[in-house]
């Protein structure tokens, strides 16, 4: 585990199938994490091409511009195939190799099924979970470019909007992105080949509505929704509830005369 002190080591590694997915799902949080001083990397499983209006060249430029706008220092393309992205051993090896190289504390995986959009999204979710498991395996270093085993401590889901199953994600939480919503919108706008001005205004409306809704639930102007694969463990109920600074009004303890009941 000597590599754990490597300068390449990331605090947060976020992964999704296509350049633009992470910007839409959690671009505000990624920009915020960078501003908070964390080391963040964006990992695109595919180039996102072909698409009706894009090209490899333009998509690459747009992804780089979006990275710059968010302030994320690292963007890696895992170079798996777009449109036919499938969970399977080779895709798992390819992503697990990145996990073993960058040894992140947290992996954010774009998650959920999107039957009205690309099937790559669901496959990326499966690949992300499997790669996290594979990353720790011993006696298989040759399958991971000679890197040494690494156990990713934490997995976080960034659910796709319109996730079809409306599943009851465990342990949902919302990150306040009120200060980075504009950077997020600008990063999505960088993908001009995907969003001409008519499409962009619909996408911006969708993002502001969804992030406005999730934020409002927690007392923020804008928020991004995440989930964990497990319940949150709480050694102390009070500190857990009070821990989400700013999202809860201070508890008012009524005087004895004003107790609503009994
Ligand atoms: Zn996508």
XYZ file of C-alpha atoms in Angstrom, residues 6-260:
255
model
C 1.152 8.964 -4.078
C 0.588 12.542 -5.271
C -1.875 11.049 -7.797
C -4.169 9.985 -4.988
C -7.671 11.492 -5.247
C -10.131 12.376 -2.526
C -13.062 11.979 -4.918
C -13.213 10.118 -8.238
C -16.474 10.614 -10.146
C -17.381 8.290 -13.011
C -20.102 8.202 -15.684
C -20.450 6.869 -19.241
C -20.424 10.118 -21.249
C -18.763 13.525 -21.060
C -21.662 15.788 -19.890
C -23.314 13.176 -17.597
C -21.398 14.207 -14.479
C -21.805 17.906 -15.218
C -25.592 17.443 -15.277
C -25.780 15.082 -12.302
C -23.271 16.548 -9.889
C -21.274 19.339 -11.540
C -22.166 21.752 -8.724
C -20.830 19.361 -6.102
C -17.630 18.638 -8.054
C -16.933 22.375 -8.399
C -17.677 22.839 -4.709
C -15.373 19.996 -3.647
C -12.530 21.622 -5.585
C -13.216 24.966 -3.885
C -13.178 23.160 -0.536
C -9.649 21.950 -1.295
C -10.341 18.312 -2.165
C -8.539 16.533 -4.984
C -11.164 15.612 -7.548
C -11.071 13.700 -10.837
C -13.701 13.189 -13.539
C -13.635 9.840 -15.326
C -15.610 9.416 -18.540
C -16.037 5.761 -19.475
C -16.452 6.604 -23.190
C -15.850 9.490 -25.586
C -19.616 9.936 -25.888
C -19.267 9.665 -29.675
C -20.782 9.024 -32.130
C -23.776 11.305 -31.591
C -25.965 12.992 -34.245
C -24.280 16.416 -33.908
C -20.899 15.751 -32.357
C -17.457 14.534 -33.397
C -14.587 13.060 -31.393
C -12.636 16.279 -31.773
C -15.425 18.659 -30.687
C -16.553 16.448 -27.822
C -13.004 16.346 -26.483
C -12.717 20.145 -26.631
C -16.097 20.573 -24.952
C -15.184 18.139 -22.153
C -11.945 20.016 -21.566
C -13.788 23.352 -21.454
C -16.338 21.941 -18.981
C -13.484 20.612 -16.815
C -11.870 24.047 -16.834
C -15.123 25.789 -15.880
C -15.700 23.431 -12.932
C -12.056 23.843 -11.878
C -11.532 20.064 -11.680
C -7.813 19.404 -12.219
C -8.059 15.925 -13.747
C -10.247 14.422 -16.472
C -9.533 10.909 -17.750
C -11.197 9.050 -20.603
C -11.299 5.296 -19.931
C -11.859 4.692 -23.684
C -14.574 2.077 -23.495
C -17.020 2.029 -26.436
C -19.979 4.443 -26.525
C -23.485 3.125 -27.376
C -22.394 -0.480 -26.795
C -20.968 0.024 -23.335
C -21.569 -3.251 -21.509
C -20.754 -4.453 -18.068
C -18.267 -7.312 -18.437
C -14.794 -8.352 -17.331
C -12.803 -6.051 -19.636
C -14.790 -2.931 -18.711
C -14.445 -3.797 -15.017
C -10.688 -4.325 -15.377
C -10.292 -1.005 -17.200
C -12.091 1.048 -14.548
C -10.646 -0.883 -11.587
C -7.183 -0.123 -12.995
C -8.010 3.595 -12.664
C -9.243 3.052 -9.086
C -5.969 1.238 -8.244
C -3.935 3.993 -9.863
C -5.688 6.987 -8.280
C -6.699 5.282 -4.963
C -9.687 7.557 -4.219
C -11.291 7.824 -0.804
C -14.722 8.218 -2.404
C -16.033 7.024 -5.764
C -19.160 8.756 -7.100
C -20.972 6.594 -9.684
C -23.717 7.922 -11.966
C -26.523 5.510 -11.148
C -29.929 4.240 -12.185
C -31.777 3.076 -15.286
C -32.770 5.491 -18.074
C -34.959 3.516 -20.529
C -35.828 6.644 -22.526
C -32.127 7.546 -22.906
C -28.852 5.695 -23.469
C -28.595 2.165 -22.050
C -24.931 3.003 -21.369
C -26.079 4.751 -18.186
C -27.256 1.598 -16.454
C -24.213 -0.345 -17.675
C -21.927 2.362 -16.275
C -23.621 1.983 -12.893
C -22.949 -1.783 -12.951
C -19.354 -1.330 -14.147
C -18.682 1.203 -11.383
C -19.913 -1.098 -8.628
C -18.073 -4.116 -10.037
C -14.839 -2.173 -10.546
C -14.934 -1.092 -6.936
C -15.084 -4.766 -5.911
C -12.412 -5.854 -8.432
C -10.027 -3.080 -7.410
C -9.239 -4.791 -4.109
C -8.564 -8.267 -5.536
C -5.155 -9.879 -5.069
C -3.309 -12.251 -7.441
C -4.715 -10.505 -10.532
C -2.284 -7.574 -10.884
C -1.584 -8.403 -14.527
C -5.243 -7.715 -15.321
C -4.877 -4.226 -13.853
C -1.753 -3.015 -15.611
C 0.531 -4.185 -12.782
C -1.097 -1.858 -10.218
C -1.476 -3.085 -6.640
C -4.799 -3.888 -4.953
C -6.791 -1.052 -3.447
C -10.062 -1.071 -1.519
C -12.162 2.029 -2.256
C -13.557 2.976 1.168
C -16.746 4.735 0.072
C -19.194 4.478 -2.837
C -21.721 7.245 -3.499
C -24.511 7.186 -6.109
C -25.432 10.214 -8.200
C -28.901 9.175 -9.465
C -29.861 10.104 -13.044
C -32.826 12.471 -13.343
C -35.966 10.509 -14.317
C -34.410 7.344 -12.938
C -37.033 4.859 -14.098
C -37.526 2.755 -11.033
C -37.963 5.708 -8.665
C -36.095 3.365 -6.407
C -35.899 3.911 -2.747
C -32.246 4.830 -2.660
C -30.741 4.201 0.740
C -29.517 7.174 2.685
C -30.312 10.015 0.341
C -28.582 13.291 0.998
C -28.416 16.649 -0.726
C -25.322 18.801 -1.212
C -25.870 22.571 -1.152
C -24.715 23.877 -4.547
C -26.176 27.377 -4.309
C -22.680 28.858 -4.797
C -21.733 26.661 -7.747
C -24.995 26.348 -9.730
C -23.777 28.970 -12.218
C -20.499 27.117 -12.831
C -22.506 23.916 -13.297
C -24.829 25.518 -15.878
C -21.836 27.040 -17.706
C -20.106 23.636 -17.786
C -23.195 22.002 -19.324
C -23.403 24.860 -21.834
C -19.861 23.979 -22.976
C -21.368 20.937 -24.745
C -22.657 22.962 -27.677
C -22.654 19.945 -29.987
C -25.154 18.239 -27.684
C -27.259 21.221 -26.671
C -28.078 23.845 -29.286
C -29.729 26.935 -27.834
C -33.287 25.492 -27.908
C -32.185 22.237 -26.271
C -29.941 24.064 -23.828
C -32.775 26.195 -22.489
C -34.820 23.051 -21.815
C -31.845 21.375 -20.117
C -31.120 24.472 -18.036
C -34.778 24.596 -16.989
C -34.665 20.907 -16.015
C -31.440 21.355 -14.024
C -32.622 24.466 -12.174
C -35.994 22.836 -11.428
C -34.527 19.549 -10.155
C -31.712 21.202 -8.184
C -34.137 23.844 -6.890
C -36.504 21.114 -5.688
C -33.803 19.014 -4.011
C -32.198 22.091 -2.462
C -35.502 23.410 -1.131
C -36.136 20.153 0.709
C -33.055 20.948 2.821
C -33.314 24.723 3.050
C -30.894 25.509 0.220
C -31.497 27.493 -2.957
C -30.046 24.660 -5.093
C -28.943 21.151 -4.187
C -27.776 17.933 -5.820
C -29.153 14.574 -4.747
C -26.905 11.649 -3.795
C -27.408 8.283 -2.127
C -25.363 5.653 -0.364
C -25.524 1.887 -0.845
C -26.023 1.434 2.897
C -27.827 3.190 5.748
C -25.842 5.880 7.553
C -24.425 4.627 10.847
C -24.998 7.021 13.741
C -23.078 6.654 16.991
C -24.891 9.783 18.210
C -28.374 10.745 17.008
C -28.080 14.388 18.065
C -24.774 15.054 16.315
C -26.001 13.312 13.169
C -29.143 15.443 13.039
C -27.305 18.650 13.900
C -24.388 17.832 11.645
C -26.009 19.078 8.443
C -25.162 22.665 9.257
C -27.621 25.144 7.846
C -30.244 22.651 6.759
C -32.145 22.488 10.017
C -33.624 25.329 11.993
C -32.466 25.264 15.618
C -34.847 23.168 17.669
C -37.167 25.355 19.753
C -37.907 23.775 23.086
C -41.243 25.179 24.204
C -41.714 26.275 27.794
C -43.657 23.919 29.998
C -46.800 26.016 29.703
C -46.686 25.737 25.940
C -46.203 22.037 25.482
C -48.634 21.051 22.781
